[in-house]
Short mmCIF file of C-alpha atoms and ligand atoms in Angstrom, two decimals:
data_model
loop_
_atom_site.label_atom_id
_atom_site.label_comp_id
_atom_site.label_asym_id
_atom_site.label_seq_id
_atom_site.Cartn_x
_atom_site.Cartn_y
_atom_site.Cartn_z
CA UNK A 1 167.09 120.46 -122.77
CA UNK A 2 167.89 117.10 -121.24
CA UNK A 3 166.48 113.93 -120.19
CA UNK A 4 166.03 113.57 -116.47
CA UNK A 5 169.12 112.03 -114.80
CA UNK A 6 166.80 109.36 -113.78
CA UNK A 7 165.47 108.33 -116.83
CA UNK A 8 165.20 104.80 -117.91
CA UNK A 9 165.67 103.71 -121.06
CA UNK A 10 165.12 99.88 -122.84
CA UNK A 11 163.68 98.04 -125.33
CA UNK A 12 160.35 95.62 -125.68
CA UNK A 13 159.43 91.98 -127.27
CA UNK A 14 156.63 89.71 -126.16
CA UNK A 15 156.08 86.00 -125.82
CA UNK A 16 154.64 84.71 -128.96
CA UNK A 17 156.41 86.89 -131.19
CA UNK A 18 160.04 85.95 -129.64
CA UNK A 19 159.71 82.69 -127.81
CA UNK A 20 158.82 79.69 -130.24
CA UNK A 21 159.10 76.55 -128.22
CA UNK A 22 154.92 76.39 -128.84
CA UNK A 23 154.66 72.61 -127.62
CA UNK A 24 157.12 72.28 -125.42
CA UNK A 25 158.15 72.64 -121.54
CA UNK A 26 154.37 71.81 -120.82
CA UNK A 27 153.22 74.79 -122.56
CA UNK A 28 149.53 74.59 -123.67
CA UNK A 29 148.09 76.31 -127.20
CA UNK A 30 147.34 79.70 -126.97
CA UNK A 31 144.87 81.15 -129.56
CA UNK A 32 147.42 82.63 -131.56
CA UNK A 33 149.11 78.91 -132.07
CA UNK A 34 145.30 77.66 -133.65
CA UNK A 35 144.72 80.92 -135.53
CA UNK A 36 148.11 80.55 -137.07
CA UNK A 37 146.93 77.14 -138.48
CA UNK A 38 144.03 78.56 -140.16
CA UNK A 39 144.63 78.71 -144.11
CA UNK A 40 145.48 82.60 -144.96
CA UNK A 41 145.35 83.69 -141.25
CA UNK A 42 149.23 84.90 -141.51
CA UNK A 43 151.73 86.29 -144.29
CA UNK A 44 152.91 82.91 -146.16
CA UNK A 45 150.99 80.92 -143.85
CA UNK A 46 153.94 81.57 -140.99
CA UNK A 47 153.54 81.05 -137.19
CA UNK A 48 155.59 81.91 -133.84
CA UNK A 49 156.03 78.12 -133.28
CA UNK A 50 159.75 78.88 -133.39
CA UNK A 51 159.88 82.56 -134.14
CA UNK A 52 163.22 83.83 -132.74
CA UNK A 53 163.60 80.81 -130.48
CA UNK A 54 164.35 82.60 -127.92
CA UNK A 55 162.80 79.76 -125.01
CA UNK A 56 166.03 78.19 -125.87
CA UNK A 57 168.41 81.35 -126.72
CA UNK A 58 167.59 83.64 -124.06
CA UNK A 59 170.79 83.96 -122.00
CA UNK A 60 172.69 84.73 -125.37
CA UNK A 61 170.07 87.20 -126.20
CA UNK A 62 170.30 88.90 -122.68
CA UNK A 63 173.70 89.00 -123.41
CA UNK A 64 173.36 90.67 -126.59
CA UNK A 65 171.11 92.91 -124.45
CA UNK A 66 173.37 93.76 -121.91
CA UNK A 67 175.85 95.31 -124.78
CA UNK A 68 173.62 97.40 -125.79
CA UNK A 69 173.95 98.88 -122.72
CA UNK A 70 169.96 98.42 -121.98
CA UNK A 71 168.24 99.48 -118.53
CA UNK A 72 165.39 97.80 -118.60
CA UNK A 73 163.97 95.07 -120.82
CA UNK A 74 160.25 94.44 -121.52
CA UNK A 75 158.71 91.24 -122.02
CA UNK A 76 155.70 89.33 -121.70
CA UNK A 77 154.58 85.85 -120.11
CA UNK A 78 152.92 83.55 -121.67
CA UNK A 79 149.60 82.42 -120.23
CA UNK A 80 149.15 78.93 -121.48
CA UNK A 81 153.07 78.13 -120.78
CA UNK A 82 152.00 79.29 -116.78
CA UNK A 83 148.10 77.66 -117.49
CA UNK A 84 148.27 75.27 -119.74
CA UNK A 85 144.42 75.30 -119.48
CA UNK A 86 144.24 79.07 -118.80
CA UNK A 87 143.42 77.95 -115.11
CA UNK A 88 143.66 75.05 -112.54
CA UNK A 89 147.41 73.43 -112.51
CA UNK A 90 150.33 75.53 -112.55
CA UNK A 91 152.78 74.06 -115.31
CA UNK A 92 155.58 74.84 -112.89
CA UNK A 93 158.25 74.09 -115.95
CA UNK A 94 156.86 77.30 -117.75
CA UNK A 95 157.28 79.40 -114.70
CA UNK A 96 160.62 78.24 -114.19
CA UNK A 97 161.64 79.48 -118.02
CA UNK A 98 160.60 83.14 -116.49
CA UNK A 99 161.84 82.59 -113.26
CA UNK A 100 165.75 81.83 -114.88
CA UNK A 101 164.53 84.65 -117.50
CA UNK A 102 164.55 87.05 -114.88
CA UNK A 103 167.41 85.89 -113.03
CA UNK A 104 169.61 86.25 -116.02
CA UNK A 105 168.19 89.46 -117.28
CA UNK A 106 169.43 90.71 -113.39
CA UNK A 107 172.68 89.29 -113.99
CA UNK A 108 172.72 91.50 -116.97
CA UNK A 109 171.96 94.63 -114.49
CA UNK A 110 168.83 95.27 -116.61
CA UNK A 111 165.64 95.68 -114.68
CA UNK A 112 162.67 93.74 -115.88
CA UNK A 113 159.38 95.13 -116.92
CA UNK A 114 156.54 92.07 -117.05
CA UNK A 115 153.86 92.38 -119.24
CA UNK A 116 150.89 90.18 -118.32
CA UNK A 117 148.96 89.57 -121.50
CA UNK A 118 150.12 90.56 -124.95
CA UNK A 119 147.58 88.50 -126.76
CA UNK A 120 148.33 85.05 -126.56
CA UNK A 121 144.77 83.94 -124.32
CA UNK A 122 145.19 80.30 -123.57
CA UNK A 123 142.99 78.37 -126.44
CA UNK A 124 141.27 75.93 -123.63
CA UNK A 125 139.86 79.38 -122.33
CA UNK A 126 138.78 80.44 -125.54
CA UNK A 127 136.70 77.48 -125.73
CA UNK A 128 135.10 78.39 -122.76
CA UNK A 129 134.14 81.57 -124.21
CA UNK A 130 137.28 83.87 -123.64
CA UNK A 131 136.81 87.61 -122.98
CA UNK A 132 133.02 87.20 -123.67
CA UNK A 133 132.65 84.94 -120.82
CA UNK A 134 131.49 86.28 -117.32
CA UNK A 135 134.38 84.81 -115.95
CA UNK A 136 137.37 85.63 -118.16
CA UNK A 137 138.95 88.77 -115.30
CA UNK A 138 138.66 85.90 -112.57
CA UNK A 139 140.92 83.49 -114.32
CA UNK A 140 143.05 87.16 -115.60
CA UNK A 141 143.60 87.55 -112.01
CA UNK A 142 144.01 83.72 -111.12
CA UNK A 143 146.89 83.65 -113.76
CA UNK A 144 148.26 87.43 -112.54
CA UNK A 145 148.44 85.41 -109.24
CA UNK A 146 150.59 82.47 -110.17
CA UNK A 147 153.00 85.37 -111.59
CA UNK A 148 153.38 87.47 -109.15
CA UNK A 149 153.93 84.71 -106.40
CA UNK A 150 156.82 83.05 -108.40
CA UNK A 151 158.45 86.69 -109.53
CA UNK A 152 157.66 89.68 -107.59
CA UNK A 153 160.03 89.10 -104.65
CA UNK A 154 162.56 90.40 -107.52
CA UNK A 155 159.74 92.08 -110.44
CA UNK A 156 158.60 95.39 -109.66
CA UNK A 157 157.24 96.77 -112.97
CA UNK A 158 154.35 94.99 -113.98
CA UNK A 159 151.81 96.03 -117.03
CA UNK A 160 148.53 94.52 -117.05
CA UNK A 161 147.21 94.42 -120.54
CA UNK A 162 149.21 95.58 -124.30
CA UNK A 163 146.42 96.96 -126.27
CA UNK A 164 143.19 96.21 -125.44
CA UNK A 165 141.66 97.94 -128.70
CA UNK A 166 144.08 96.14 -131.02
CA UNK A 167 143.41 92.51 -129.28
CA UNK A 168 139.56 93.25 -129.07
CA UNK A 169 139.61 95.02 -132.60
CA UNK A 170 141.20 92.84 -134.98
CA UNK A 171 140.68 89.63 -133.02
CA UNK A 172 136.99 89.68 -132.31
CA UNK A 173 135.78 92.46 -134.67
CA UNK A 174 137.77 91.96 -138.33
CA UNK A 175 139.21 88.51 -137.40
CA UNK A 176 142.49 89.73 -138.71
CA UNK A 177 144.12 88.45 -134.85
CA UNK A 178 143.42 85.47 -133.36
CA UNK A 179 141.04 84.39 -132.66
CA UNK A 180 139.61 85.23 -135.82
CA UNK A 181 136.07 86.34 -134.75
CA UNK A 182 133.73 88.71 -136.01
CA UNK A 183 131.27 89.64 -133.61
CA UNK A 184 128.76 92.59 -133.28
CA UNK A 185 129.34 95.58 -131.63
CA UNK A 186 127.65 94.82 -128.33
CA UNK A 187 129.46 91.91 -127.91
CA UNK A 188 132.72 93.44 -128.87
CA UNK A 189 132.13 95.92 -126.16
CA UNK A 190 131.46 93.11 -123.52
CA UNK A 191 134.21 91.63 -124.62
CA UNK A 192 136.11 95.50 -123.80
CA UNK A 193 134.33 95.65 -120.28
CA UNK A 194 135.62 91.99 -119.22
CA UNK A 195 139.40 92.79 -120.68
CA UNK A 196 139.25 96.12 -118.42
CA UNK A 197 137.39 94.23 -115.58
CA UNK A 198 140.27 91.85 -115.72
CA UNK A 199 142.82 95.04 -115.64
CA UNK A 200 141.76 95.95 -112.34
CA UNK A 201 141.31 92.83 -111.20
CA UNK A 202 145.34 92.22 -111.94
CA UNK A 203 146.21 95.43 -110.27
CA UNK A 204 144.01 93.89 -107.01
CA UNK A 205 146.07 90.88 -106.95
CA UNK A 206 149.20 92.71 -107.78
CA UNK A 207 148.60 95.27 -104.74
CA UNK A 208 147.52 92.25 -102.25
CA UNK A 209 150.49 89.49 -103.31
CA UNK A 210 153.38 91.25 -104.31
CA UNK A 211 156.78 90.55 -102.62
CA UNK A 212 158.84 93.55 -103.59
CA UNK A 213 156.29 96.99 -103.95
CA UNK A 214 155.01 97.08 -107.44
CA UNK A 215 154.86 99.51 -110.14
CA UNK A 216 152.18 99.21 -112.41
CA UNK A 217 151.17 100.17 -115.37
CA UNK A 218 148.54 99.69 -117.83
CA UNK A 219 149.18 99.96 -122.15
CA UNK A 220 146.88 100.87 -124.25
CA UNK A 221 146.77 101.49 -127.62
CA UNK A 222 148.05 105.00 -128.03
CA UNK A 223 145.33 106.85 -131.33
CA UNK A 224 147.73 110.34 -131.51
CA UNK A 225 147.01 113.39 -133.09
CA UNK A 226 149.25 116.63 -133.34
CA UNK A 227 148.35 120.23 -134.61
CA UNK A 228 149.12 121.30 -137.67
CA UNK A 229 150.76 125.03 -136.70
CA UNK A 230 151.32 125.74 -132.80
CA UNK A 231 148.45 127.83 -133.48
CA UNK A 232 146.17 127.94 -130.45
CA UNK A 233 142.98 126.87 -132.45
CA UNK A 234 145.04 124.04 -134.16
CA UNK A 235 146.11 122.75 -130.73
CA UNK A 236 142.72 122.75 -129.07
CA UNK A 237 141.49 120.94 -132.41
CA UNK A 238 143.91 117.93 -132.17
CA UNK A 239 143.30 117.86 -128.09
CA UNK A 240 139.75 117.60 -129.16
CA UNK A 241 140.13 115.18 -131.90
CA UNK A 242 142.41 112.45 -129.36
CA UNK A 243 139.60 112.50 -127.02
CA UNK A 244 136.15 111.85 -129.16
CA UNK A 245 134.46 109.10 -129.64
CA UNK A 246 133.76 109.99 -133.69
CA UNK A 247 132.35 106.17 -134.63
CA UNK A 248 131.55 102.77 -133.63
CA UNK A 249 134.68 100.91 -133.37
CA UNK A 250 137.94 100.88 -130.93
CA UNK A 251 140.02 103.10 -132.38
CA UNK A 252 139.83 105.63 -129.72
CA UNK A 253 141.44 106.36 -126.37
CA UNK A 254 139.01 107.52 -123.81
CA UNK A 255 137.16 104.49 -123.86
CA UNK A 256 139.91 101.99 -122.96
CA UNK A 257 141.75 105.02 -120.85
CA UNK A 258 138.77 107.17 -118.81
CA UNK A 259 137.32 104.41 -116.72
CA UNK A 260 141.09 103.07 -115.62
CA UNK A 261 142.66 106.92 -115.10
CA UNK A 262 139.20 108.44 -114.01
CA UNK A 263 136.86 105.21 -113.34
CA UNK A 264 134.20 106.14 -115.84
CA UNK A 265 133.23 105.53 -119.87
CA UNK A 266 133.28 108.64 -121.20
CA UNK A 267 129.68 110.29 -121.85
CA UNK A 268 129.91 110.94 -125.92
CA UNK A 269 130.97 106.65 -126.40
CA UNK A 270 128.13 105.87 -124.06
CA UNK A 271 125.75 107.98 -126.04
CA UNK A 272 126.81 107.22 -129.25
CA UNK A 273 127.17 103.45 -128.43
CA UNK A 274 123.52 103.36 -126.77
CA UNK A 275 122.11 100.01 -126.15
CA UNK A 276 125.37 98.87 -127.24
CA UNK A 277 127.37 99.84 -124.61
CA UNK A 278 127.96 96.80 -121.69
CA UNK A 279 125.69 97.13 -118.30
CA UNK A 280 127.78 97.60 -115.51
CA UNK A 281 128.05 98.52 -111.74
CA UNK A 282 129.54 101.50 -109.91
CA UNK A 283 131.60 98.68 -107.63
CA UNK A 284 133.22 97.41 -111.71
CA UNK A 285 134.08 100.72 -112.18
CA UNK A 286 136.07 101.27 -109.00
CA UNK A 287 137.84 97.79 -109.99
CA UNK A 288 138.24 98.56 -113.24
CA UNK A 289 139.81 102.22 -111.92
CA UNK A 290 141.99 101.14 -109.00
CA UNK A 291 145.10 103.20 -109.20
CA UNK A 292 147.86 102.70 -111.12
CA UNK A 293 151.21 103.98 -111.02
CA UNK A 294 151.86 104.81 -114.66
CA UNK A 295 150.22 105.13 -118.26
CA UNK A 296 152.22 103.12 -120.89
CA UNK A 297 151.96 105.03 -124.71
CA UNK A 298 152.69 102.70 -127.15
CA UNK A 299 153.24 105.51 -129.59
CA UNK A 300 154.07 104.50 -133.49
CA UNK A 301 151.97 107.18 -135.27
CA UNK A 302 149.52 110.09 -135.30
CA UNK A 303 147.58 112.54 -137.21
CA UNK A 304 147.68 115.98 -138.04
CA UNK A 305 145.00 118.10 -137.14
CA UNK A 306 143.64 121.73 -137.59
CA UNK A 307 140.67 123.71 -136.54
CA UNK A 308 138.66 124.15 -139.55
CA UNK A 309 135.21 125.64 -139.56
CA UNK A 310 133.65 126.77 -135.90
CA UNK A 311 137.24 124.76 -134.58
CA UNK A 312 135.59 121.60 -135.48
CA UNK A 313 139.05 119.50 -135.71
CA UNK A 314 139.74 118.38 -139.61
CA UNK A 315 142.29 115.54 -139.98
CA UNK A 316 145.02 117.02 -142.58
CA UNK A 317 145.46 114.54 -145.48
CA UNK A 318 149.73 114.05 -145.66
CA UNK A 319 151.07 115.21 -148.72
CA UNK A 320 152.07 113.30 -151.59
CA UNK A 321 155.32 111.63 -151.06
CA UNK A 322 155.41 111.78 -147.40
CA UNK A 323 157.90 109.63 -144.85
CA UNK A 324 156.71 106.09 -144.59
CA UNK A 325 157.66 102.97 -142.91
CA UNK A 326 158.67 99.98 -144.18
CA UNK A 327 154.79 98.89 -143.07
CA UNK A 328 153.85 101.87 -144.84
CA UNK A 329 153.05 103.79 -141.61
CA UNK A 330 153.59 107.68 -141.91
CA UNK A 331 156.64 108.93 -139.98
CA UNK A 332 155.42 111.38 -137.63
CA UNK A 333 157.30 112.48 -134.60
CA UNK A 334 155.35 115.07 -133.52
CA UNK A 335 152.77 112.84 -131.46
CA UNK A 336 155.87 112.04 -129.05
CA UNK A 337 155.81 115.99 -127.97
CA UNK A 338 152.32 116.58 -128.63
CA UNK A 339 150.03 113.00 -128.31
CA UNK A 340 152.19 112.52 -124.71
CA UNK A 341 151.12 116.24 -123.69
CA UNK A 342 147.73 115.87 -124.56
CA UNK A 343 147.14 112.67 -122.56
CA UNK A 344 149.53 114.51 -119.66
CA UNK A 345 146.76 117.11 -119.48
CA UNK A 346 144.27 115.18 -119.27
CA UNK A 347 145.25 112.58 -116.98
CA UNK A 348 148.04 113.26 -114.80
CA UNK A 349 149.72 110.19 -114.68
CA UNK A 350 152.87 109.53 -115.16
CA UNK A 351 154.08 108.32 -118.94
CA UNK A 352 155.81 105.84 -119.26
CA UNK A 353 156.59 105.10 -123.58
CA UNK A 354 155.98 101.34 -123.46
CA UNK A 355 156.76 100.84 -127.66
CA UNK A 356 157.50 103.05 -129.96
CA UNK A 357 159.73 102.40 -133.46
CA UNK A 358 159.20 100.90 -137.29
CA UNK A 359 160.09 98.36 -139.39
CA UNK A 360 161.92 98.82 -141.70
CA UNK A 361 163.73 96.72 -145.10
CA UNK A 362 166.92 95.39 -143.68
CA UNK A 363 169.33 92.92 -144.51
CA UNK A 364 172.70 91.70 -144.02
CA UNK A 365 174.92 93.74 -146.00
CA UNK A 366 178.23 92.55 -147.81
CA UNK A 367 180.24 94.15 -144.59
CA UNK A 368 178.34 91.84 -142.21
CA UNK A 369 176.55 94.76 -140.71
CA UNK A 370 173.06 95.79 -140.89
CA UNK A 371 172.64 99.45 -142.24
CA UNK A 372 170.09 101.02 -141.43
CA UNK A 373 169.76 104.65 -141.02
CA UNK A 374 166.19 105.14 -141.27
CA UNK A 375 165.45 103.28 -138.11
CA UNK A 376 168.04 105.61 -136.65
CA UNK A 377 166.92 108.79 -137.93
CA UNK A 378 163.17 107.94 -137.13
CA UNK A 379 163.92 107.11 -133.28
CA UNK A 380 166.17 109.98 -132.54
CA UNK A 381 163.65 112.38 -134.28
CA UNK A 382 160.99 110.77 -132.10
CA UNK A 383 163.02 111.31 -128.93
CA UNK A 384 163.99 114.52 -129.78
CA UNK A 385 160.33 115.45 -129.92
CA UNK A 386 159.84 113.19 -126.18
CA UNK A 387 162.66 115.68 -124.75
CA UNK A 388 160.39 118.22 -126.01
CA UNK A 389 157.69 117.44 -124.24
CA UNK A 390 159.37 116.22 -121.08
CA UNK A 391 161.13 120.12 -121.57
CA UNK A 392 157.45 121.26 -121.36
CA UNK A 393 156.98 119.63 -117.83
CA UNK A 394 155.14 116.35 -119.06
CA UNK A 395 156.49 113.29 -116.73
CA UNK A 396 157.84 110.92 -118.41
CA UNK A 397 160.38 108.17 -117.06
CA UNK A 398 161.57 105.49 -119.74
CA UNK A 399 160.97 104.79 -123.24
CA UNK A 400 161.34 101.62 -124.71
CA UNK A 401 161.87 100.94 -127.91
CA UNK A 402 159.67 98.33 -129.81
CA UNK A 403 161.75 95.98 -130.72
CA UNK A 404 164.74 94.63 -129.17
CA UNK A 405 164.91 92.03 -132.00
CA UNK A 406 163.34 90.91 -135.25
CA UNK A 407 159.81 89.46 -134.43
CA UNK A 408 156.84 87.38 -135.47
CA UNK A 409 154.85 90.41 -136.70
CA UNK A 410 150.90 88.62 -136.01
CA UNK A 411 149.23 88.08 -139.35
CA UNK A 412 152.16 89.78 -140.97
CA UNK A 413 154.12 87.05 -139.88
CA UNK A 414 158.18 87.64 -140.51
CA UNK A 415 157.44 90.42 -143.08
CA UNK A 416 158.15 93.53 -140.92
CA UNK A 417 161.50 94.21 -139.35
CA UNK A 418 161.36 95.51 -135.95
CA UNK A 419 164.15 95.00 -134.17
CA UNK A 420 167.07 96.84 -133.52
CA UNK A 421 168.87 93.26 -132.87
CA UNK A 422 168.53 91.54 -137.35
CA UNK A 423 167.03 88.10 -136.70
CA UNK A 424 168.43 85.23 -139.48
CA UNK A 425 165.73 82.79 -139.58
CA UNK A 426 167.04 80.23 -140.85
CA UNK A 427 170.02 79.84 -138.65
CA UNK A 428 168.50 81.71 -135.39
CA UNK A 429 171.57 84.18 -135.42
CA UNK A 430 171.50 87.72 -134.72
CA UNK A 431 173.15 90.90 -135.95
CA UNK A 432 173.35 94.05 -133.64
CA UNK A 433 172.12 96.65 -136.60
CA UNK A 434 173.86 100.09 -136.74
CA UNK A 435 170.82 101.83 -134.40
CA UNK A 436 171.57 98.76 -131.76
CA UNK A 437 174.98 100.81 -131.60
CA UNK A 438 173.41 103.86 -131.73
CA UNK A 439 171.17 103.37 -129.07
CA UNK A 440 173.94 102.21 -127.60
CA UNK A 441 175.76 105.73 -127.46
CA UNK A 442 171.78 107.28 -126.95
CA UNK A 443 171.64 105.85 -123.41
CA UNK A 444 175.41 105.93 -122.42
CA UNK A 445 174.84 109.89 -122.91
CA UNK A 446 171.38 109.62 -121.68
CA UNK A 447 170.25 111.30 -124.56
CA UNK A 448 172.80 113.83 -124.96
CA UNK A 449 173.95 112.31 -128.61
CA UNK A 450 171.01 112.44 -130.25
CA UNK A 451 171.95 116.87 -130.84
CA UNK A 452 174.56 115.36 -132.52
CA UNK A 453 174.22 114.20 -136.60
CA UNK A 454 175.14 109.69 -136.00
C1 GCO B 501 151.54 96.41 -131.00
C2 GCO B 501 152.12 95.28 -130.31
C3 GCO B 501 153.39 94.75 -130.90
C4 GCO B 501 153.62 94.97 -132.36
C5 GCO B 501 154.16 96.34 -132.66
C6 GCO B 501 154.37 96.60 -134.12
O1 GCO B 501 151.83 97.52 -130.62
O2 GCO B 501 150.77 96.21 -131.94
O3 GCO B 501 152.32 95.64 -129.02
O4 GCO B 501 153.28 93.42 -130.59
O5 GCO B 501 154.53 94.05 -132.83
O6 GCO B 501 153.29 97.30 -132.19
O7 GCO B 501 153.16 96.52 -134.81
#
């Protein structure tokens, strides 16, 4: 077992959670910047108004990058530092911060991979409505259009959304995420129909403007399940409990993936969602499903499944004392062989692992050095498992691990350790942890170390 010679491999961050500089080079508020001044929005009432400052540290940070021997780096714009307003003027300081971004990240001989929105919706659009409003994939595709025509004569990976469920979910349904509203279900599924309108839209403006020919890719939120034996019943029970729609809410995948991969909602949502469900025309759902070139699986965790009675899948509580994260997420590598064949089947596009890691307690240890093994052992069981399923004759290409560095966690502000690069906050300087030198060795071998104990 091996990886494929070609195969890419890197790491992830995204604008609000790395960047800081909030107010400055012209940038205008996004929502996340208001919701994080909203009493008990975030952990200890923190915000990404400096976060890892990296608007101001990047080059040393692409540096730090380029030891680690990275391929490919993932990162996303910011909309309101492009649009300060979310549309009109183009703040032409805030595409120059990507435009050197990029440069230097080629200097580095890393290949960028642009993420178009991860979250951080301009706030003068949100005033105007935001995803509810009619117009929101026209200025998604007015923005994707000031990108591309600064970057793509050198950017050829480009990812439309991060997430739609978790944006849509916890910022418009629990308020947890900016913006912080709590709508009904109808409108929360309007406000689905516009993000995915705005998806295709992207991919339109990608395919018409692009310099250099794009790749492009599209990351939802990955909901994984895995079998509990390799019993045949047990596997058709957790391939049947990733694809239905079992209540009314957005933790699911066909509903965000069938009408990009296959250009429809899938039948049980629309009958289970009813009059609920958003109106829409045959011509949205050829925008919403204009080919793309790869699926991104942001892949942290899963659930085990068997076949209990008639082979109705049963969710298998985890046993007492089981592997958690730091975040108290179950440790469960199995989706990367499993969750990634399951969505292989059923889509035939090629995978792409857009996130996938933990956080974990570290800290600066008397040595200097950040220890910390679980983060290791977690990652290469969870590419052990991806070999696995690449061995099994699902395409994948790159995996990158979420994150590069210590991050502004959304309302879990600096609580949660990501990174594989420690962030100090209070001086801005960073640590390469033990799996930063890990990976290191992972993808100088191109996988081959991870047979071997660290
Ligand atoms: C997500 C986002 C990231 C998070 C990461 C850890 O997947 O929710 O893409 O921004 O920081 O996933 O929760």
């Amino acid at each position: 077992m091996s990886f494929p010679k070609q195969f890419v491999w890197g790491a992830a961050s995204s604008a609000y959670q790395i960047e800081g500089a909030s107010k400055e080079g012209g940038k205008g508020p996004s929502v996340w910047d208001t919701f994080c001044q909203k009493k008990g929005a975030v952990w200890n009432g923190q915000s990404g108004a400096v976060a890892c400052d990296h608007y101001h540290r990047y080059k040393d940070d692409v540096g730090l990058m380029r030891g680690i021997g990275l391929q490919a780096y993932r990162f996303s714009i910011s909309w309101p530092r492009v649009l300060p307003n979310g549309v009109g003027k183009v703040n032409a300081r805030g595409l120059a911060f990507y435009d050197k971004l990029v440069d230097e990240i080629f200097a580095a001989n890393i290949t960028p991979w642009v993420t178009l929105f991860h979250w951080d919706l301009p706030h003068a659009l949100h005033r105007r409505g935001g995803w509810l409003n009619p117009d929101s994939s026209d200025w998604f595709a007015e923005y994707t259009h000031a990108v591309v025509a600064k970057l793509s004569d050198r950017v050829q990976h480009w990812i439309t959304l991060n997430e739609p469920q978790v944006f849509i979910s916890l910022g418009y349904q629990d308020g947890r995420h900016a913006p912080g509203d709590k709508l009904p279900f109808k409108k929360l599924l309007q406000v689905g129909h516009n993000a995915l309108l705005a998806h295709g839209k992207a991919v339109q403006v990608i395919r018409k403007h692009a310099t250099l020919r794009p790749q492009i890719g599209y990351a939802p939120f990955a909901v994984l399940s895995y079998p509990a034996t390799d019993g045949a019943a047990d596997i058709r029970a957790a391939r049947q409990d990733m694809f239905t729609i079992s209540g009314k809410h957005c933790w699911n995948n066909t509903w965000w993936m069938d009408p990009v991969f296959k250009g429809r909602y899938p039948e049980d949502g629309l009958k289970l969602f009813g009059k609920d469900a958003p109106s829409f025309t045959q011509k949205e759902m050829e925008t919403i499903s204009q080919p793309v070139d790869f699926f991104g699986v942001n892949a942290y965790m899963g659930n085990k499944v068997r076949a209990g009675k008639g082979g109705k899948p049963e969710r298998v509580p985890l046993p007492v004392g089981h592997d958690l994260t730091a975040f108290r997420w179950p440790v469960t590598p199995e989706i990367m062989h499993w969750g990634l064949r399951f969505y292989w089947e059923r889509y035939r596009h090629p995978i792409v692992v857009t996130e996938n890691g933990m956080s974990n307690i570290d800290w600066v240890a008397l040595d200097g050095r950040v220890h910390d093994p679980q983060r290791i052992d977690f990652t290469r069981r969870h590419l052990l498992a991806l070999e696995r399923a690449i061995a099994a004759g699902v395409d994948v290409s790159a995996y990158f691990h979420w994150s590069v560095m210590d991050n502004f966690e959304w309302a879990d502000g600096y609580k949660e350790r990501f990174g594989l690069i420690y962030v100090d906050y209070s001086n801005q300087k960073r640590v390469l942890k033990d799996s930063a030198h890990w990976y290191k060795q992972v993808i100088a071998t191109n996988g081959k170390c991870l047979h071997k104990e660290p």
